[in-house]
Tab-separated table of C-alpha atoms and ligand atoms in Angstrom:
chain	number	residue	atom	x	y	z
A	71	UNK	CA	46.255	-22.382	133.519
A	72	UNK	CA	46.712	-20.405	136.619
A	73	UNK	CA	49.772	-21.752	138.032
A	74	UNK	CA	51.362	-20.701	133.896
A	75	UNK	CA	49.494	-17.316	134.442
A	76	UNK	CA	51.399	-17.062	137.181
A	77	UNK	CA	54.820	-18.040	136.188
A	78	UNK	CA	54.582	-15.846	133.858
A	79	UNK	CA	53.813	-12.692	136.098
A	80	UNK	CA	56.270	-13.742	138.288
A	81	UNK	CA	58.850	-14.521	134.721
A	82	UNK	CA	58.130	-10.518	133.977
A	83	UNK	CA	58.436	-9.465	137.068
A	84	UNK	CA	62.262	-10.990	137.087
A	85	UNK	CA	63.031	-9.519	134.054
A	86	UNK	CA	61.695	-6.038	134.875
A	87	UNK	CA	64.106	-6.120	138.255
A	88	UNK	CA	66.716	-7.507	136.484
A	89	UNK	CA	65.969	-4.656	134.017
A	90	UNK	CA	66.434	-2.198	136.425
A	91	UNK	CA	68.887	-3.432	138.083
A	92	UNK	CA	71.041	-2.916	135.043
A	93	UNK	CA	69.640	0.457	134.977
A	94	UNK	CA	71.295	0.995	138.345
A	95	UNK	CA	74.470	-1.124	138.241
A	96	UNK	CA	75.468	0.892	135.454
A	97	UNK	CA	77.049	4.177	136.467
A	98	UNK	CA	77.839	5.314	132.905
A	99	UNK	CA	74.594	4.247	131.364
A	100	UNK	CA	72.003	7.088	129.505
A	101	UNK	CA	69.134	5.284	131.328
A	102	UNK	CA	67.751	7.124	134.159
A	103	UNK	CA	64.135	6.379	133.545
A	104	UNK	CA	62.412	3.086	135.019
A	105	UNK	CA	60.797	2.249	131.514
A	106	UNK	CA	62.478	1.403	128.377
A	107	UNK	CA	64.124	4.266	126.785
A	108	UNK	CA	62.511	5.733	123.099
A	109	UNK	CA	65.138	6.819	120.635
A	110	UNK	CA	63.485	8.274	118.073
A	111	UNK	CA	65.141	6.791	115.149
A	112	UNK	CA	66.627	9.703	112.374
A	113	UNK	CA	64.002	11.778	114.381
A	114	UNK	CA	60.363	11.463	114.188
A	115	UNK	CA	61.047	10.105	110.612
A	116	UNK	CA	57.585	8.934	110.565
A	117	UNK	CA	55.943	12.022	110.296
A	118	UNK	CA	58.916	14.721	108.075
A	119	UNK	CA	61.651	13.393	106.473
A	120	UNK	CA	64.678	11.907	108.119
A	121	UNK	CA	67.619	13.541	109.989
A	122	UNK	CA	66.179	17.307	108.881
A	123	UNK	CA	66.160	19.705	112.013
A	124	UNK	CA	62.382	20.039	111.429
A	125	UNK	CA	62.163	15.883	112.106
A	126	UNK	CA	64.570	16.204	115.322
A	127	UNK	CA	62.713	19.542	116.728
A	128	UNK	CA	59.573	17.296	116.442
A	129	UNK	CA	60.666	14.402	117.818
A	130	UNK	CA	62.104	16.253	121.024
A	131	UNK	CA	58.573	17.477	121.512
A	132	UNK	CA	56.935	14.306	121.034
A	133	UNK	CA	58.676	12.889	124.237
A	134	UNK	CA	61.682	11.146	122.429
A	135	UNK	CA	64.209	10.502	125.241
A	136	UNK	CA	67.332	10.384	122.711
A	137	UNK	CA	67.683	11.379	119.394
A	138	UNK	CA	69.337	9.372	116.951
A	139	UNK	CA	71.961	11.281	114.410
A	140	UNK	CA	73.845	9.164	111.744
A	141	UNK	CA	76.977	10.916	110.981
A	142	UNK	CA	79.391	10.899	108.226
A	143	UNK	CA	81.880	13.815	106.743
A	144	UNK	CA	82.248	16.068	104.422
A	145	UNK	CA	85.306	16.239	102.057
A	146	UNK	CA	86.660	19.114	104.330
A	147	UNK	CA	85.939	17.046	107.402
A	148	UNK	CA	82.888	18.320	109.007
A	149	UNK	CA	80.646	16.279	110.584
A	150	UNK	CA	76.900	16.253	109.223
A	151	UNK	CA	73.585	14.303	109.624
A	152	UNK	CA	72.973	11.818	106.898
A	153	UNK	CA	72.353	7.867	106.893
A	154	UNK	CA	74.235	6.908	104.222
A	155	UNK	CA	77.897	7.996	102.574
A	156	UNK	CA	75.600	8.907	99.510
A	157	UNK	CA	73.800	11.745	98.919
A	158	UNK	CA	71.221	11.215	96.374
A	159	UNK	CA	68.268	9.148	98.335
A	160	UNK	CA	67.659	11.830	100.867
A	161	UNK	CA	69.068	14.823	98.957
A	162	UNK	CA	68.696	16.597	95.107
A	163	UNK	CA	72.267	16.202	94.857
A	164	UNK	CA	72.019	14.792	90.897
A	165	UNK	CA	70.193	17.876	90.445
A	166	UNK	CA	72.702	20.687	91.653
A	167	UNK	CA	75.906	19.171	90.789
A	168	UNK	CA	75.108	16.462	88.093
A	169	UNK	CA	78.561	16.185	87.236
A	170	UNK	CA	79.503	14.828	90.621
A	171	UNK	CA	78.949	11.612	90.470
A	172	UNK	CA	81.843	8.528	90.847
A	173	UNK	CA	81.795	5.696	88.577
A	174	UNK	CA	78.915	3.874	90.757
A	175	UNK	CA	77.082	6.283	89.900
A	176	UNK	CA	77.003	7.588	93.535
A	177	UNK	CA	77.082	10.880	94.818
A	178	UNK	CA	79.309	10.169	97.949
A	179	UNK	CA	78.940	13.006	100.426
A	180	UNK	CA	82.840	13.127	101.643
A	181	UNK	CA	83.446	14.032	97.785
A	182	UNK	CA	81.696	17.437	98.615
A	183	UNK	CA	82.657	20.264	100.942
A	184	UNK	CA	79.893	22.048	103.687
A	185	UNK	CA	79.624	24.761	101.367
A	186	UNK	CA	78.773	22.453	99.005
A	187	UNK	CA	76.090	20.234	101.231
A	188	UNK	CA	74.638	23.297	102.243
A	189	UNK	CA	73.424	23.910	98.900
A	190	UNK	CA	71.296	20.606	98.954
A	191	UNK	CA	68.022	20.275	99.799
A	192	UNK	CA	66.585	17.544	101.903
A	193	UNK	CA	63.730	15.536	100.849
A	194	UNK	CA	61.889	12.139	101.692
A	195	UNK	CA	63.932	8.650	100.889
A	196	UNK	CA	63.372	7.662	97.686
A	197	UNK	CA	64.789	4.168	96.312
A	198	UNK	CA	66.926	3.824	93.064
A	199	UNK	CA	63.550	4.318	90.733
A	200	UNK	CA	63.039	7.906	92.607
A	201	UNK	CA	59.958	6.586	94.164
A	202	UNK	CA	59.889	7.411	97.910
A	203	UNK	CA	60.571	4.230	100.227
A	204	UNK	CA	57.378	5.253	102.364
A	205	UNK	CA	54.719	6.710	100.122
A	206	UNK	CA	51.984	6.694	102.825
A	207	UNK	CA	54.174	8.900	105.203
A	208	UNK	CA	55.393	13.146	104.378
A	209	UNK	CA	54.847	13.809	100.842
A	210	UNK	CA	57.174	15.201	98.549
A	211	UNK	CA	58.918	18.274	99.641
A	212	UNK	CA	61.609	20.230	98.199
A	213	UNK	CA	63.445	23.190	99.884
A	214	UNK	CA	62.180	23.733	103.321
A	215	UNK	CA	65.149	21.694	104.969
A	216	UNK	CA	68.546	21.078	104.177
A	217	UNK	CA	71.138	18.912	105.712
A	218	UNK	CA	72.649	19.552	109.285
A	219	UNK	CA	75.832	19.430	110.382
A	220	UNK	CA	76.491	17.323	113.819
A	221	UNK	CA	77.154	20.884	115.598
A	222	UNK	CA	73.886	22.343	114.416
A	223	UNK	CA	71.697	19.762	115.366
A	224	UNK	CA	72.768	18.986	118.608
A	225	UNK	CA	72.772	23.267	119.477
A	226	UNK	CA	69.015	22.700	118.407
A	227	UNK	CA	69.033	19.755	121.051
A	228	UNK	CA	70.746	21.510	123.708
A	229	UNK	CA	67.817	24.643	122.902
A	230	UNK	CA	65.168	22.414	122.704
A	231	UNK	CA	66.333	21.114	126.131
A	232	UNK	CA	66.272	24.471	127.824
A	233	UNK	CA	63.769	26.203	125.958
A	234	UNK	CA	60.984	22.878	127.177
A	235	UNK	CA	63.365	22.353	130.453
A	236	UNK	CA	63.182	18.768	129.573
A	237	UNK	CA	66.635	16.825	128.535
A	238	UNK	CA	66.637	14.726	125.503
A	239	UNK	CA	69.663	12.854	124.797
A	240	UNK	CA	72.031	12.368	121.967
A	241	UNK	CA	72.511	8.802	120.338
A	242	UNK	CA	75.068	9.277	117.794
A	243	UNK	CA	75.756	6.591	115.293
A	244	UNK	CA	79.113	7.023	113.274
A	245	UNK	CA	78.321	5.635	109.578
A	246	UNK	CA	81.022	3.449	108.048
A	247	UNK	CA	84.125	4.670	109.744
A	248	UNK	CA	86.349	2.154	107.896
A	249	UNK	CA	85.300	3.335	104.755
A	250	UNK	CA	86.377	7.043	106.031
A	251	UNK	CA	89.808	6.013	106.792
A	252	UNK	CA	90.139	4.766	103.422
A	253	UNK	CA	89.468	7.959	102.314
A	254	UNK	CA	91.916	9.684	104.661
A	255	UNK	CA	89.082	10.850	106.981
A	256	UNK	CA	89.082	9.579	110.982
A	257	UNK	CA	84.968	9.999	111.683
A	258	UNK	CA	84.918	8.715	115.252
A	259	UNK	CA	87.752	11.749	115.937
A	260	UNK	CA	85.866	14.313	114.283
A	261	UNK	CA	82.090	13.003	116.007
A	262	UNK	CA	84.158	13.157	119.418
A	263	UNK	CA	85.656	16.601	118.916
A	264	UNK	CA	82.218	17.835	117.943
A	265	UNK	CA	80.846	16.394	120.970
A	266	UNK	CA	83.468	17.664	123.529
A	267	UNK	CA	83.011	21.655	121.526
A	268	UNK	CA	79.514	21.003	122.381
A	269	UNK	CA	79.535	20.145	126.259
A	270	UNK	CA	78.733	16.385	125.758
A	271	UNK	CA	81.513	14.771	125.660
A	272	UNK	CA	81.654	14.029	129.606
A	273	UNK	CA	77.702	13.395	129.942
A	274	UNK	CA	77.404	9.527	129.661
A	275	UNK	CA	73.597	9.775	130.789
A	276	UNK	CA	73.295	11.925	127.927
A	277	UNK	CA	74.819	10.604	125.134
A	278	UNK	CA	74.764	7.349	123.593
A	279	UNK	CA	78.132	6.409	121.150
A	280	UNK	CA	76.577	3.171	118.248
A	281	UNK	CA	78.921	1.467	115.550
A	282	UNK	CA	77.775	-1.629	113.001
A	283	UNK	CA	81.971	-1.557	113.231
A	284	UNK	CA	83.596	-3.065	116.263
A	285	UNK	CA	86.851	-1.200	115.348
A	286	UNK	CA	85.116	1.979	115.369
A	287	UNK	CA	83.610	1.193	119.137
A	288	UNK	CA	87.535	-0.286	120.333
A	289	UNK	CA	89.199	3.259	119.005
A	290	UNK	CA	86.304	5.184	120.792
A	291	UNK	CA	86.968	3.379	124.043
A	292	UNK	CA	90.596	2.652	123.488
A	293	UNK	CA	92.340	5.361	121.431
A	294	UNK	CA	90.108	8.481	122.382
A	295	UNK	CA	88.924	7.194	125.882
A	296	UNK	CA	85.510	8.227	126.078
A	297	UNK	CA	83.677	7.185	128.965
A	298	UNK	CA	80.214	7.532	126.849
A	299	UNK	CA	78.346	4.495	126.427
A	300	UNK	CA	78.995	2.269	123.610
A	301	UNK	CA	76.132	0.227	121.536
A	302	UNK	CA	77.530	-2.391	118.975
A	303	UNK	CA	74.966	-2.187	116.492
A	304	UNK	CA	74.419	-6.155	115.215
A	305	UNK	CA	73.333	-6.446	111.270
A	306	UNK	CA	72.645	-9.559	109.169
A	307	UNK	CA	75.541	-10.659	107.124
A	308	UNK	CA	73.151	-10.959	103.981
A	309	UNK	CA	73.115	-7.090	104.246
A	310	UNK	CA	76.751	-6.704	103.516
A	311	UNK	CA	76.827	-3.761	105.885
A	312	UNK	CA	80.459	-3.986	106.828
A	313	UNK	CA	82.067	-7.091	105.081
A	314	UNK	CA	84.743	-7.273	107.364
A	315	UNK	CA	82.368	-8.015	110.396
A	316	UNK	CA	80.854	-11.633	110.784
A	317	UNK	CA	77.915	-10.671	112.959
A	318	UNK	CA	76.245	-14.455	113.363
A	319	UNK	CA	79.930	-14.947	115.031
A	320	UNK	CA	78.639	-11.540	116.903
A	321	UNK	CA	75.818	-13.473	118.092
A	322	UNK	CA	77.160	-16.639	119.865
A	323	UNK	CA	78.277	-16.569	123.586
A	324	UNK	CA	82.194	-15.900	122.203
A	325	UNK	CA	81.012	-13.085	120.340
A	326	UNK	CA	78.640	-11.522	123.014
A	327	UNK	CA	81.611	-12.041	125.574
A	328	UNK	CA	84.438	-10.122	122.837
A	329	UNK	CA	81.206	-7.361	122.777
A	330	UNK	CA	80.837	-6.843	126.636
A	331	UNK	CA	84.609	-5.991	127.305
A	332	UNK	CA	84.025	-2.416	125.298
A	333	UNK	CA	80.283	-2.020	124.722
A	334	UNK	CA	77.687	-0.849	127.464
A	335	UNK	CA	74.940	-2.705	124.956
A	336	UNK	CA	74.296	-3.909	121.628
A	337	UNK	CA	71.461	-2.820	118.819
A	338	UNK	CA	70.275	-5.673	117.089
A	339	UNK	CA	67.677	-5.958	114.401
A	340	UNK	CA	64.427	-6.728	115.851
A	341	UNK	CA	64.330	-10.059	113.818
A	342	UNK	CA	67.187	-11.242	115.973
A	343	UNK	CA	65.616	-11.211	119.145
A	344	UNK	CA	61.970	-12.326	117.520
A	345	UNK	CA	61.337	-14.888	114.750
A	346	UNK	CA	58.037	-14.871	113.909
A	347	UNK	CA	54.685	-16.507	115.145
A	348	UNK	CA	53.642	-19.998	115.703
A	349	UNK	CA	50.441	-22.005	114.097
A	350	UNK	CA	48.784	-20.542	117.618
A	351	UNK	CA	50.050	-16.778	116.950
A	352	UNK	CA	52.825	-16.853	120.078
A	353	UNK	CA	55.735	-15.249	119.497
A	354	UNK	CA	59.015	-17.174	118.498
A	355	UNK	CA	61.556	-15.212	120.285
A	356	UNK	CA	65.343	-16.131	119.943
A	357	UNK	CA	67.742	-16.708	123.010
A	358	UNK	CA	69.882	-13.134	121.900
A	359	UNK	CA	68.328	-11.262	124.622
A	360	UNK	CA	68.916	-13.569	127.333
A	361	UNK	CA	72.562	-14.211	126.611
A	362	UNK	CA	73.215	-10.103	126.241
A	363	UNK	CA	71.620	-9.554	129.742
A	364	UNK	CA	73.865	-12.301	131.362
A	365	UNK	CA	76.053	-10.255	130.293
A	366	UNK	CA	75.081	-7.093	131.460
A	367	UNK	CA	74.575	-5.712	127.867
A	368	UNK	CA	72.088	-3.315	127.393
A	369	UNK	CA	69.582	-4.405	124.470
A	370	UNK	CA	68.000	-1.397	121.926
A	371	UNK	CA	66.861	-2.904	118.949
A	372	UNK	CA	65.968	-1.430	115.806
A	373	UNK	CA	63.666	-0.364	113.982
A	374	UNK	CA	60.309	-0.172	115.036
A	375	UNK	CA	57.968	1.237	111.871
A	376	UNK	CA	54.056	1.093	112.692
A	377	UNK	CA	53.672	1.016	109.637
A	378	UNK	CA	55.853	-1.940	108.632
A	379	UNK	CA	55.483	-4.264	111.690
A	380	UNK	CA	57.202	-7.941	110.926
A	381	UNK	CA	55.377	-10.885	110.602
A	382	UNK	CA	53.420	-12.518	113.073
A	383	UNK	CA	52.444	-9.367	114.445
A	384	UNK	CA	48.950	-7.460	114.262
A	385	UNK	CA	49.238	-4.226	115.454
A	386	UNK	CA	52.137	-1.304	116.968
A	387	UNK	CA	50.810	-2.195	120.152
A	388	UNK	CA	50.941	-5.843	120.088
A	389	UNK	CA	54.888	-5.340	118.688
A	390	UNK	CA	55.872	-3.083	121.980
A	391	UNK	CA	54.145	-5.489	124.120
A	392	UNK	CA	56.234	-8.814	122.900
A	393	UNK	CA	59.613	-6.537	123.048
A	394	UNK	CA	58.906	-5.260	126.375
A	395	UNK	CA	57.413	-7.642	128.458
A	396	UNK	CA	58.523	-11.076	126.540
A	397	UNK	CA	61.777	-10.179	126.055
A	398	UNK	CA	62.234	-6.675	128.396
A	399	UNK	CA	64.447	-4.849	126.239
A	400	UNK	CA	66.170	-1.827	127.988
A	401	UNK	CA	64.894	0.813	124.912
A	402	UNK	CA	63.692	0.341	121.331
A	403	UNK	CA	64.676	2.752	117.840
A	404	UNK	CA	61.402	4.438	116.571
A	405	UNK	CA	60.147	5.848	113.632
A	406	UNK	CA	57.247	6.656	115.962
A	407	UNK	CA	58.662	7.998	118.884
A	408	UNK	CA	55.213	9.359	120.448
A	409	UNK	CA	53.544	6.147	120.004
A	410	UNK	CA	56.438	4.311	121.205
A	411	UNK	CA	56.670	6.457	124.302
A	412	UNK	CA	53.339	6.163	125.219
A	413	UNK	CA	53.248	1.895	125.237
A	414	UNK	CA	56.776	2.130	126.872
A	415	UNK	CA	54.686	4.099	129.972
A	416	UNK	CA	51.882	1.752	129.401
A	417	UNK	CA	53.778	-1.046	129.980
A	418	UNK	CA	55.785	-0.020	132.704
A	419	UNK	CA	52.831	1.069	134.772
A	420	UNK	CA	51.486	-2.516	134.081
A	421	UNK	CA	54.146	-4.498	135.414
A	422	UNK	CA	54.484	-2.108	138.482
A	423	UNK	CA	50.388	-3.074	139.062
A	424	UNK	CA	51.535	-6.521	138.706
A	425	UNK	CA	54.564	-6.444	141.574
B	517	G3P	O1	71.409	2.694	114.530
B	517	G3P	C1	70.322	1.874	114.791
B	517	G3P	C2	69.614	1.768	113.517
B	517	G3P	O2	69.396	3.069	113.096
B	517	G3P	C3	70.471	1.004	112.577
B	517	G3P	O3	69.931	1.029	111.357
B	517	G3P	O4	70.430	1.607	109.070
B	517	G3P	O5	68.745	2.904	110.335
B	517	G3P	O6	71.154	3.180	110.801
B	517	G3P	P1	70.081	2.256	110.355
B	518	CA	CA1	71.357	4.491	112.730
C-alpha cells in the first residue's frame, strides 16, 4: 500500500514538472502562473448572467486569470459578446422586434445591426419553453445589462486591469466562423482587428485565440499570422456543433498530431478526459490527456459547473482534485471562477509539500 502511495506521489510529481515544463518551453503561451490557469467561463456566469459586463467585472475581481468572450457579428460587422448566432435565449429579442425572426424561428444576431443589439436587454439563459437553464443561480432580470460589443468589454478588461493593478487575460472564442462566411461575414478578421485596435493583438501571455472549427484556427495562424495562442476546442459529434468537423477523428494520435502543427492546446469536454467512476468510486479517466501532452498541447477543458458536476463525482472539490492531480490539466473553464481559483492554489501548494 505504501510502495502504490508512493508511485503515485512520485506519478504527480512527474506530471506537475512536466506541467511546468510546458509552462516554460512555451514562449508564446498565456501561462505564467505555476498552477493551472482559471478562465472564468462567459464570466462569473454562476453568479449574473452570462457574457454581461456586470458578469466579466465580477469575475475579474473574483481572481479569474482569463476571461472567456464568445464572439459573433452583427449584420454591419461588429464584433459583440454572445454564445450563440441567436439572440433569443440570452436576450428579449422576440419582444422588441417580433417581426425578426427567419423561418427557424430564430432570431440570428448577424440579421441585426449594433444599433439594433443595443436595444436588447440581457437576461439569464432560458431554454426553448422560456424557463431559465439554471433556476437555482441569478433570478430573472430584465434591463440592467445589455449586450457588449468585443471592444467594450475588453476596454472594461484593460480598466479593470489598471484600476486593481492585476492583469486578467482575454480568451476569445470565435462562434461558428463558417457559418459567417456563408453569410458574407469573415469573424476571425473582424475579432483580430478588434484585438490589434485594442493593444492585444501582440500579447500572447495575454490573450488566448479558441475555435470548435479547425479552419477558423489554420486562417488565424496562416492567413492573418497571429502569434496568439491557439486552443482547438474538441466537441462530441452527437452535438452537431460543426458538421463538417469529425472530432472522434480529432481525438486519435493522427488527429492530435494534424492539431499540434497550428494549436498551442486543445479544449475538450471534461467527459473526454474522465469517464465516470468505478464499482469502488475511482475515477475512469481516458488516455486524451496523455496523448495531448506528448504532444506538447496544452489541455483546458470545459465546463466546470458546481452545480452540475458529472457522474461519479461528489463534490466541486473532489472534481478539481481528479482534473488536477489525476490528469494535471494546464487550466480548466469555470462557471465558478472563485471557487475554481481557490482549489487550483490548493492544489498546487499540495504537490509543492509533496516534492
Ligand atoms: O469555449 C470553451 C467552452 O466555452 C466551450 O463551450 O459552448 O460554452 O462555448 P461553450
Ligand atoms: Ca466558449
Amino acid at each position: 500500500m505504501q510502495r502504490l502511495t508512493n508511485t503515485r506521489a512520485r506519478f504527480r510529481r512527474s506530471l506537475w514538472r512536466f506541467c511546468l515544463l510546458c509552462v516554460l518551453t512555451q514562449g508564446e503561451s498565456a501561462l505564467a502562473t505555476e498552477r493551472p490557469i482559471v478562465i472564468a467561463h462567459r464570466g462569473a456566469s454562476a453568479y449574473l448572467p452570462e457574457h454581461t459586463l456586470p458578469a466579466k467585472a465580477m469575475a475579474h475581481a473574483m481572481g479569474a486569470d482569463f476571461i472567456e468572450q464568445d464572439v459573433v457579428l452583427t449584420s454591419d460587422g461588429v464584433a459583440i459578446v454572445l454564445h450563440d448566432i441567436h439572440l433569443e435565449s440570452t436576450t428579449d429579442v422576440a419582444q422588441v422586434f417580433p417581426d425578426r425572426a427567419r423561418d427557424d424561428g430564430r432570431f440570428y444576431a448577424i440579421d441585426f445591426s449594433l444599433e439594433e443589439i443595443r436595444q436588447l436587454r440581457a437576461h439569464e439563459r432560458r431554454g426553448p419553453d422560456g424557463e431559465a437553464v439554471f433556476p437555482q443561480r441569478f433570478p430573472a432580470m430584465n434591463g440592467l445589462s445589455s449586450v457588449p460589443t468585443l471592444a467594450e468589454e475588453i476596454a472594461l478588461i484593460a480598466g479593470l486591469n489598471k484600476s486593481r493593478g492585476h492583469k486578467v487575460g482575454l480568451y476569445v472564442e470565435m462562434k461558428a466562423s463558417a457559418f459567417h462566411r456563408s453569410e458574407g461575414q469573415d469573424l476571425p478578421a473582424a475579432v483580430m482587428q478588434v484585438l490589434e485596435d485594442g493593444g492585444w493583438a501582440e500579447q500572447p501571455e495575454l490573450v488566448f485565440l479558441q475555435s470548435f472549427e479547425p479552419d477558423a484556427l489554420r486562417q488565424l495562424k496562416y492567413e492573418l499570422k497571429t502569434d496568439l495562442p491557439l486552443i482547438q476546442l474538441i466537441a462530441e459529434n452527437a452535438w452537431d456543433e460543426n458538421g463538417s468537423v469529425d472530432y472522434d477523428a480529432m481525438r486519435t494520435d493522427a488527429g492530435l498530431d494534424a492539431v499540434a502543427e497550428y494549436a498551442s492546446g486543445i479544449g475538450p469536454f471534461l467527459m473526454q478526459l474522465y469517464r465516470g467512476a468505478d464499482d469502488q468510486g475511482r475515477a475512469q479517466l481516458t488516455d486524451l490527456a496523455k496523448r495531448a501532452k506528448e504532444r506538447g498541447l496544452l489541455i483546458h477543458p470545459y465546463t466546470f459547473r458546481a452545480d452540475q458536476l458529472p457522474p461519479g463525482i461528489a463534490s466541486f472539490e473532489e472534481l478539481h482534485r481528479v482534473f488536477f492531480e489525476d490528469l494535471a490539466v494546464d487550466g480548466v473553464f469555470s462557471d465558478f471562477p472563485d471557487r475554481s481559483r481557490a482549489l487550483s492554489e490548493r492544489f498546487v501548494n499540495q504537490a509543492e509539500k509533496q516534492r
